[in-house]
Amino acid sequence: MRRIGIDVGGTNTDAVLIEEGKVVRAMKAPTSEDVTTGILAALKSLGATGLLAGKKIDGVMIGTTHFINAVVQRRNLTKVAALRLGMPAAASLPPFCDWPEDLAALVCGGVWMVEGGHEYDGRPFMPLDEAAVTRAAQEMKAKGLKSIGISSIFSPLDPSHERRAAELVTAVIPDAIITCSADLGRIGLLERENAALLNAALADLSRDTIAAFEDSIRESGIAAPLFITQNDGTVAEASQARRLPVYSFASGATNSMRGAAYLSGLQDAMVIDVGGTTTDVGQLKNGFPREANSVVKVGGVRTLFRMPDLLSIGLGGGSHVQLDPLKVGPLSVGYKLLKDGIAFGGTQLTTTDIAVATGLLTLGDKSKVTHLDAATCQKVFDESARLAEEAIDRMKTEAGDIKLIAVGGGAFLIPDKMAGVSQVIHVEHGDCANAVGAAIAQVSGECDQIFKDLTRVEAISAAQGIANDRAVAAGAARATLSTIESEDMPLAYLPGNSVRVRVRVVGDVAGS
Amino acid sequence: VSLREITPDDVESLAVGAWVLGTGGGGNPYLSLLNMRLLHKEGKRVQLMDASDLDDDAYVAVIAGMGAPLVGIERLTDHRVFARAARLMETHTKRKFDAVMGMEIGGGNGVRPLLVAANLDIPVVDSDTMGRAYPEAQMTSVAVGDLKPYPMTVVDVRGLESVIETVPSWKWAERVGRKIVVEYGSTASTCQPPRTGAEVKKWGIHGTTTKAIAIGHAVREAQRTHADPVAAILAVEPGKLLYRGKVVDVERRVTEGYLRGIARFDGIDDWRGVPMEINFQNEWIVAWLDGEAVAMSPDLICVLDSVSGEAVGSETIRYGQRVTVIALPPPDVFLTPKGMEHVGPRAFGYDLDYRSVFSA
């Protein structure tokens, strides 16, 4: 197995080559404003080592915070038409009703609510008003809207109205890009609809970004398929990831934590990932990030994704440092670190400058930071450590000291002794943990179907078997499979004890 | 009569506190909260009054959404449908309401009286008839008090409207009402049998809106200051910590308009290696610690998100969630033999003698 893992962060683009489970080479390049130049630079420098010559690469796995950043920073979002099938229910709470106003103003291209949807037992709530859907599509077309989010009452049980509406819309707008809420899963109309609308808002960015990733790989001369890493630590093929960009929202953080587990060999520990701009703190349980409970807000929008439970603070290698009064972060020079930092001839004092002054890092021009005395530098380090300790304490679920794995390009800010920590572990290649996590991303298998005439336990077990087989067929090692999602819903309206079961399993890539 | 405005911030707290008092059921108040935010934006204001300020012959609407919460989070909540249930009752009984109260403070029903109040421009009484949430119509203080169990209106968003004119008992009110609700798709807005001011004063469970606001306020303050929200609840309410754990399985079925099932947990911290199971019928009814029934109705069993302190409902609880289980004391009216008949463990089909978490 030979994979290249790439993590495109806000500050750095990291790349690693992993062969038979070992990190062979790690590279770091500043993230470029257009994102892809950084990837290309990283891939080219890997290629320049000659390590790739004549070798088959099984995949390039890219983790990116691009999509979630677009939502959080309100950039590059597409206007979306929201089509809800469920009238006359829920009329007082239309699509976008609980979005932050600024984001709704950017994304909402119009709301259409028509009759349709199902009851909990599968009967239609109202027949789908097909004529109204077609009229809505014509109005969307007149407004120039092409990205459409469709939601329907109880569509996770019966997606037929959403599917039919998608056909009707496509008949009017042939190049429509449609997200059906049933593809994003769960019961809870508003949250599922919100996820569909966010996904639709990322349609253009997703298409362009993934095309650019593919171009970068091609241009670098590497012949390998592109995979995009997902929130749950697995990978999706580029074509699927393009369709459902919301599933890669939190993949950067998941990758860091999975990489930290891999590099340290620890399955249970706290992980602190100090990047250029932000520091993420999360807890590893059995080698996976602990999950956030229930509703997760993305850019202020309530959704129901499975996301790692993380605390982010504004601390990193590019954090602005103010000496009097002492303040570290939350502002950062970001990807301009190697231009704007004082050690690099710029004017903004950063935490990296402090580390250069003390000799902790050998970067830039040390003579430019000789004015920083040891006592001052120590104060900055102490303040950074205090911010980190506070974040670690907030993420603890149990009292007592825990092991801490420090990774990321800014891990030099994490001292060897900290309050509430039994041991601080720095690992080789820890500055590229996120790219390592991308490279070792797992393979998943899913089963979502209706079982009849089985007990609930039998049905779940049957679904698990199918999901396991699918994961193995996709390249997972059977011994490593574990269930990460298991949900079942009885379908009272169908004869013979019918139950719909959704099971998702993941496993490590089998050695070849 | 002293009226106090329920501010937008109070409503935010009420939604959090009512969800805690929902003991797993009653539906997440979030959807009612969204409706209330909308009404506030339109300039509507709602006043809260004490039951003791009601005239004896005042005419009080008792509002409740009925059905399976699972359906509620798909069909959502529309304030106008609840107002229609109250207006239908006014038309049917040819009398205008002076005030409105909730059948249950727990869950979405803790906020719904406000939706009606905003539409009918009448005050909300700071009382309810459960002090929590319960799945059935006879599980109320007014049923324990044998007050008249009819008439009742049941309406749905599609324009379906029913009036239950006469039933001989609260159990019949539940049976007939439930059938209608199930046919509507297991969710409906109801105006329960109206009460006089004198009846509310005698049989209402008082101060519960204020209590829910206080619990919600404590949780929100703890979230804001990064304090422990569960501890914050236990600081304002005389409750008891029962368990900390992680959800390992949820078994659900929708039957007769209820969501029934079992949630299973693995313990963490002091409960490592000790499993818990909680049976639910919309609400958490009996909690079993390592096979022993440790908490049961009418004690309030509250399953809370360990991090946020917010309640976790039986319709949304899922695999992997980390939760803290606490118990809160029940209203006195349910601790009598008559009360126990209505809401004790046997009322839910469990052959258990009620033993309070708080008597130990």
mmCIF file of N, CA and C in Angstrom, chain B residues 78-156:
data_model
loop_
_atom_site.group_PDB
_atom_site.id
_atom_site.type_symbol
_atom_site.label_atom_id
_atom_site.label_comp_id
_atom_site.label_asym_id
_atom_site.label_seq_id
_atom_site.Cartn_x
_atom_site.Cartn_y
_atom_site.Cartn_z
ATOM 1 N N ASP B 78 -46.664 24.740 14.441
ATOM 2 C CA ASP B 78 -47.162 26.006 13.889
ATOM 3 C C ASP B 78 -48.088 26.632 14.934
ATOM 4 N N HIS B 79 -47.711 27.834 15.386
ATOM 5 C CA HIS B 79 -48.455 28.467 16.480
ATOM 6 C C HIS B 79 -49.937 28.655 16.141
ATOM 7 N N ARG B 80 -50.234 28.839 14.848
ATOM 8 C CA ARG B 80 -51.619 29.119 14.458
ATOM 9 C C ARG B 80 -52.533 27.908 14.673
ATOM 10 N N VAL B 81 -51.923 26.698 14.584
ATOM 11 C CA VAL B 81 -52.742 25.493 14.769
ATOM 12 C C VAL B 81 -53.147 25.356 16.238
ATOM 13 N N PHE B 82 -52.239 25.725 17.153
ATOM 14 C CA PHE B 82 -52.585 25.680 18.584
ATOM 15 C C PHE B 82 -53.649 26.724 18.896
ATOM 16 N N ALA B 83 -53.512 27.898 18.277
ATOM 17 C CA ALA B 83 -54.522 28.930 18.494
ATOM 18 C C ALA B 83 -55.882 28.434 17.990
ATOM 19 N N ARG B 84 -55.860 27.667 16.898
ATOM 20 C CA ARG B 84 -57.116 27.166 16.320
ATOM 21 C C ARG B 84 -57.800 26.180 17.283
ATOM 22 N N ALA B 85 -56.997 25.353 17.979
ATOM 23 C CA ALA B 85 -57.573 24.412 18.946
ATOM 24 C C ALA B 85 -58.315 25.177 20.047
ATOM 25 N N ALA B 86 -57.727 26.304 20.512
ATOM 26 C CA ALA B 86 -58.356 27.105 21.567
ATOM 27 C C ALA B 86 -59.597 27.816 21.038
ATOM 28 N N ARG B 87 -59.496 28.340 19.818
ATOM 29 C CA ARG B 87 -60.643 29.075 19.254
ATOM 30 C C ARG B 87 -61.811 28.135 18.982
ATOM 31 N N LEU B 88 -61.484 26.923 18.559
ATOM 32 C CA LEU B 88 -62.543 25.935 18.322
ATOM 33 C C LEU B 88 -63.291 25.668 19.639
ATOM 34 N N MET B 89 -62.542 25.603 20.732
ATOM 35 C CA MET B 89 -63.166 25.384 22.039
ATOM 36 C C MET B 89 -64.038 26.595 22.408
ATOM 37 N N GLU B 90 -63.551 27.793 22.132
ATOM 38 C CA GLU B 90 -64.340 29.002 22.418
ATOM 39 C C GLU B 90 -65.646 28.977 21.626
ATOM 40 N N THR B 91 -65.543 28.632 20.354
ATOM 41 C CA THR B 91 -66.733 28.581 19.505
ATOM 42 C C THR B 91 -67.698 27.518 20.026
ATOM 43 N N HIS B 92 -67.136 26.365 20.368
ATOM 44 C CA HIS B 92 -67.970 25.238 20.785
ATOM 45 C C HIS B 92 -68.672 25.510 22.115
ATOM 46 N N THR B 93 -67.960 26.127 23.055
ATOM 47 C CA THR B 93 -68.550 26.357 24.387
ATOM 48 C C THR B 93 -69.145 27.755 24.500
ATOM 49 N N LYS B 94 -69.051 28.540 23.410
ATOM 50 C CA LYS B 94 -69.605 29.896 23.356
ATOM 51 C C LYS B 94 -69.113 30.754 24.529
ATOM 52 N N ARG B 95 -67.826 30.621 24.834
ATOM 53 C CA ARG B 95 -67.275 31.442 25.909
ATOM 54 C C ARG B 95 -65.817 31.793 25.581
ATOM 55 N N LYS B 96 -65.437 33.036 25.853
ATOM 56 C CA LYS B 96 -64.065 33.484 25.584
ATOM 57 C C LYS B 96 -63.160 33.142 26.765
ATOM 58 N N PHE B 97 -61.942 32.736 26.441
ATOM 59 C CA PHE B 97 -60.985 32.433 27.501
ATOM 60 C C PHE B 97 -60.425 33.707 28.119
ATOM 61 N N ASP B 98 -60.186 33.645 29.450
ATOM 62 C CA ASP B 98 -59.566 34.769 30.169
ATOM 63 C C ASP B 98 -58.057 34.574 30.293
ATOM 64 N N ALA B 99 -57.631 33.316 30.263
ATOM 65 C CA ALA B 99 -56.195 33.024 30.423
ATOM 66 C C ALA B 99 -55.939 31.638 29.841
ATOM 67 N N VAL B 100 -54.667 31.311 29.690
ATOM 68 C CA VAL B 100 -54.307 30.005 29.144
ATOM 69 C C VAL B 100 -53.213 29.395 30.009
ATOM 70 N N MET B 101 -53.251 28.073 30.160
ATOM 71 C CA MET B 101 -52.171 27.376 30.864
ATOM 72 C C MET B 101 -51.813 26.117 30.091
ATOM 73 N N GLY B 102 -50.714 25.493 30.472
ATOM 74 C CA GLY B 102 -50.304 24.280 29.790
ATOM 75 C C GLY B 102 -50.775 23.053 30.538
ATOM 76 N N MET B 103 -51.043 21.972 29.794
ATOM 77 C CA MET B 103 -51.338 20.714 30.454
ATOM 78 C C MET B 103 -50.066 20.203 31.117
ATOM 79 N N GLU B 104 -48.912 20.369 30.397
ATOM 80 C CA GLU B 104 -47.647 19.884 30.952
ATOM 81 C C GLU B 104 -46.549 20.906 30.702
ATOM 82 N N ILE B 105 -45.723 21.142 31.741
ATOM 83 C CA ILE B 105 -44.622 22.094 31.599
ATOM 84 C C ILE B 105 -43.470 21.476 30.820
ATOM 85 N N GLY B 106 -43.410 20.112 30.804
ATOM 86 C CA GLY B 106 -42.253 19.457 30.193
ATOM 87 C C GLY B 106 -42.299 19.417 28.681
ATOM 88 N N GLY B 107 -41.176 19.698 28.035
ATOM 89 C CA GLY B 107 -41.081 19.610 26.586
ATOM 90 C C GLY B 107 -41.737 20.787 25.886
ATOM 91 N N GLY B 108 -42.061 20.584 24.614
ATOM 92 C CA GLY B 108 -42.644 21.649 23.802
ATOM 93 C C GLY B 108 -43.922 22.203 24.406
ATOM 94 N N ASN B 109 -44.658 21.347 25.118
ATOM 95 C CA ASN B 109 -45.905 21.807 25.720
ATOM 96 C C ASN B 109 -45.684 22.854 26.804
ATOM 97 N N GLY B 110 -44.453 22.984 27.285
ATOM 98 C CA GLY B 110 -44.153 24.019 28.266
ATOM 99 C C GLY B 110 -44.143 25.409 27.649
ATOM 100 N N VAL B 111 -43.950 25.466 26.319
ATOM 101 C CA VAL B 111 -43.872 26.758 25.633
ATOM 102 C C VAL B 111 -45.162 27.063 24.871
ATOM 103 N N ARG B 112 -45.933 26.017 24.538
ATOM 104 C CA ARG B 112 -47.088 26.199 23.651
ATOM 105 C C ARG B 112 -48.185 27.122 24.187
ATOM 106 N N PRO B 113 -48.415 27.139 25.516
ATOM 107 C CA PRO B 113 -49.417 28.108 25.999
ATOM 108 C C PRO B 113 -49.061 29.543 25.588
ATOM 109 N N LEU B 114 -47.754 29.817 25.469
ATOM 110 C CA LEU B 114 -47.334 31.163 25.074
ATOM 111 C C LEU B 114 -47.764 31.468 23.637
ATOM 112 N N LEU B 115 -47.741 30.434 22.791
ATOM 113 C CA LEU B 115 -48.125 30.620 21.391
ATOM 114 C C LEU B 115 -49.606 31.002 21.313
ATOM 115 N N VAL B 116 -50.410 30.334 22.153
ATOM 116 C CA VAL B 116 -51.849 30.627 22.180
ATOM 117 C C VAL B 116 -52.074 32.007 22.789
ATOM 118 N N ALA B 117 -51.362 32.302 23.875
ATOM 119 C CA ALA B 117 -51.498 33.596 24.537
ATOM 120 C C ALA B 117 -51.209 34.741 23.568
ATOM 121 N N ALA B 118 -50.169 34.573 22.747
ATOM 122 C CA ALA B 118 -49.797 35.625 21.802
ATOM 123 C C ALA B 118 -50.879 35.809 20.740
ATOM 124 N N ASN B 119 -51.513 34.726 20.336
ATOM 125 C CA ASN B 119 -52.564 34.810 19.319
ATOM 126 C C ASN B 119 -53.889 35.331 19.872
ATOM 127 N N LEU B 120 -54.240 34.905 21.098
ATOM 128 C CA LEU B 120 -55.540 35.285 21.677
ATOM 129 C C LEU B 120 -55.451 36.532 22.561
ATOM 130 N N ASP B 121 -54.189 37.001 22.764
ATOM 131 C CA ASP B 121 -53.958 38.187 23.584
ATOM 132 C C ASP B 121 -54.535 38.028 24.995
ATOM 133 N N ILE B 122 -54.208 36.908 25.631
ATOM 134 C CA ILE B 122 -54.585 36.658 27.028
ATOM 135 C C ILE B 122 -53.327 36.216 27.789
ATOM 136 N N PRO B 123 -53.317 36.347 29.135
ATOM 137 C CA PRO B 123 -52.110 35.967 29.875
ATOM 138 C C PRO B 123 -51.957 34.449 30.058
ATOM 139 N N VAL B 124 -50.713 34.053 30.373
ATOM 140 C CA VAL B 124 -50.396 32.651 30.664
ATOM 141 C C VAL B 124 -50.371 32.474 32.177
ATOM 142 N N VAL B 125 -51.031 31.414 32.668
ATOM 143 C CA VAL B 125 -51.016 31.127 34.101
ATOM 144 C C VAL B 125 -49.748 30.335 34.428
ATOM 145 N N ASP B 126 -49.078 30.699 35.519
ATOM 146 C CA ASP B 126 -47.802 30.088 35.909
ATOM 147 C C ASP B 126 -48.052 28.733 36.606
ATOM 148 N N SER B 127 -48.795 27.862 35.957
ATOM 149 C CA SER B 127 -49.156 26.559 36.534
ATOM 150 C C SER B 127 -49.333 25.568 35.386
ATOM 151 N N ASP B 128 -49.241 24.276 35.721
ATOM 152 C CA ASP B 128 -49.602 23.249 34.750
ATOM 153 C C ASP B 128 -50.264 22.105 35.500
ATOM 154 N N THR B 129 -50.457 20.963 34.851
ATOM 155 C CA THR B 129 -51.165 19.867 35.519
ATOM 156 C C THR B 129 -50.322 18.599 35.625
ATOM 157 N N MET B 130 -49.019 18.710 35.308
ATOM 158 C CA MET B 130 -48.135 17.549 35.422
ATOM 159 C C MET B 130 -46.846 17.848 36.190
ATOM 160 N N GLY B 131 -46.361 19.095 36.082
ATOM 161 C CA GLY B 131 -45.089 19.450 36.709
ATOM 162 C C GLY B 131 -43.914 18.828 35.990
ATOM 163 N N ARG B 132 -44.154 18.262 34.828
ATOM 164 C CA ARG B 132 -43.158 17.533 34.053
ATOM 165 C C ARG B 132 -43.820 17.211 32.717
ATOM 166 N N ALA B 133 -43.493 16.096 32.070
ATOM 167 C CA ALA B 133 -44.250 15.625 30.913
ATOM 168 C C ALA B 133 -44.677 14.192 31.197
ATOM 169 N N TYR B 134 -45.854 13.823 30.719
ATOM 170 C CA TYR B 134 -46.357 12.451 30.794
ATOM 171 C C TYR B 134 -47.026 12.118 29.473
ATOM 172 N N PRO B 135 -47.097 10.838 29.137
ATOM 173 C CA PRO B 135 -47.635 10.497 27.821
ATOM 174 C C PRO B 135 -49.158 10.481 27.713
ATOM 175 N N GLU B 136 -49.894 10.371 28.839
ATOM 176 C CA GLU B 136 -51.330 10.147 28.700
ATOM 177 C C GLU B 136 -52.156 11.208 29.419
ATOM 178 N N ALA B 137 -53.379 11.411 28.890
ATOM 179 C CA ALA B 137 -54.242 12.508 29.342
ATOM 180 C C ALA B 137 -54.705 12.348 30.783
ATOM 181 N N GLN B 138 -54.769 11.105 31.296
ATOM 182 C CA GLN B 138 -55.238 10.927 32.675
ATOM 183 C C GLN B 138 -54.086 11.045 33.680
ATOM 184 N N MET B 139 -52.879 11.369 33.178
ATOM 185 C CA MET B 139 -51.726 11.462 34.077
ATOM 186 C C MET B 139 -51.510 12.912 34.492
ATOM 187 N N THR B 140 -52.582 13.516 35.015
ATOM 188 C CA THR B 140 -52.525 14.933 35.379
ATOM 189 C C THR B 140 -53.097 15.142 36.772
ATOM 190 N N SER B 141 -52.792 16.299 37.337
ATOM 191 C CA SER B 141 -53.336 16.630 38.651
ATOM 192 C C SER B 141 -54.847 16.799 38.575
ATOM 193 N N VAL B 142 -55.353 17.319 37.452
ATOM 194 C CA VAL B 142 -56.804 17.538 37.362
ATOM 195 C C VAL B 142 -57.541 16.205 37.212
ATOM 196 N N ALA B 143 -56.858 15.190 36.660
ATOM 197 C CA ALA B 143 -57.467 13.858 36.587
ATOM 198 C C ALA B 143 -57.436 13.206 37.962
ATOM 199 N N VAL B 144 -56.316 13.391 38.685
ATOM 200 C CA VAL B 144 -56.241 12.886 40.056
ATOM 201 C C VAL B 144 -57.350 13.541 40.885
ATOM 202 N N GLY B 145 -57.658 14.802 40.594
ATOM 203 C CA GLY B 145 -58.711 15.526 41.298
ATOM 204 C C GLY B 145 -60.102 15.228 40.793
ATOM 205 N N ASP B 146 -60.216 14.317 39.813
ATOM 206 C CA ASP B 146 -61.515 13.919 39.257
ATOM 207 C C ASP B 146 -62.318 15.084 38.698
ATOM 208 N N LEU B 147 -61.648 16.071 38.128
ATOM 209 C CA LEU B 147 -62.373 17.174 37.492
ATOM 210 C C LEU B 147 -62.949 16.680 36.163
ATOM 211 N N LYS B 148 -63.896 17.419 35.630
ATOM 212 C CA LYS B 148 -64.624 17.011 34.430
ATOM 213 C C LYS B 148 -63.658 16.760 33.247
ATOM 214 N N PRO B 149 -63.748 15.562 32.615
ATOM 215 C CA PRO B 149 -62.760 15.220 31.579
ATOM 216 C C PRO B 149 -63.182 15.616 30.162
ATOM 217 N N TYR B 150 -64.076 16.500 29.957
ATOM 218 C CA TYR B 150 -64.534 16.910 28.633
ATOM 219 C C TYR B 150 -65.053 18.321 28.722
ATOM 220 N N PRO B 151 -65.289 19.024 27.603
ATOM 221 C CA PRO B 151 -64.988 18.637 26.221
ATOM 222 C C PRO B 151 -63.514 18.876 25.869
ATOM 223 N N MET B 152 -63.108 18.303 24.748
ATOM 224 C CA MET B 152 -61.727 18.489 24.290
ATOM 225 C C MET B 152 -61.752 18.717 22.777
ATOM 226 N N THR B 153 -60.908 19.618 22.294
ATOM 227 C CA THR B 153 -60.811 19.799 20.837
ATOM 228 C C THR B 153 -59.468 19.259 20.358
ATOM 229 N N VAL B 154 -59.500 18.652 19.177
ATOM 230 C CA VAL B 154 -58.292 18.075 18.583
ATOM 231 C C VAL B 154 -58.220 18.559 17.135
ATOM 232 N N VAL B 155 -57.161 19.298 16.788
ATOM 233 C CA VAL B 155 -57.078 19.812 15.418
ATOM 234 C C VAL B 155 -55.712 19.472 14.813
ATOM 235 N N ASP B 156 -55.667 19.467 13.480
ATOM 236 C CA ASP B 156 -54.387 19.215 12.829
ATOM 237 C C ASP B 156 -54.167 20.272 11.758
#
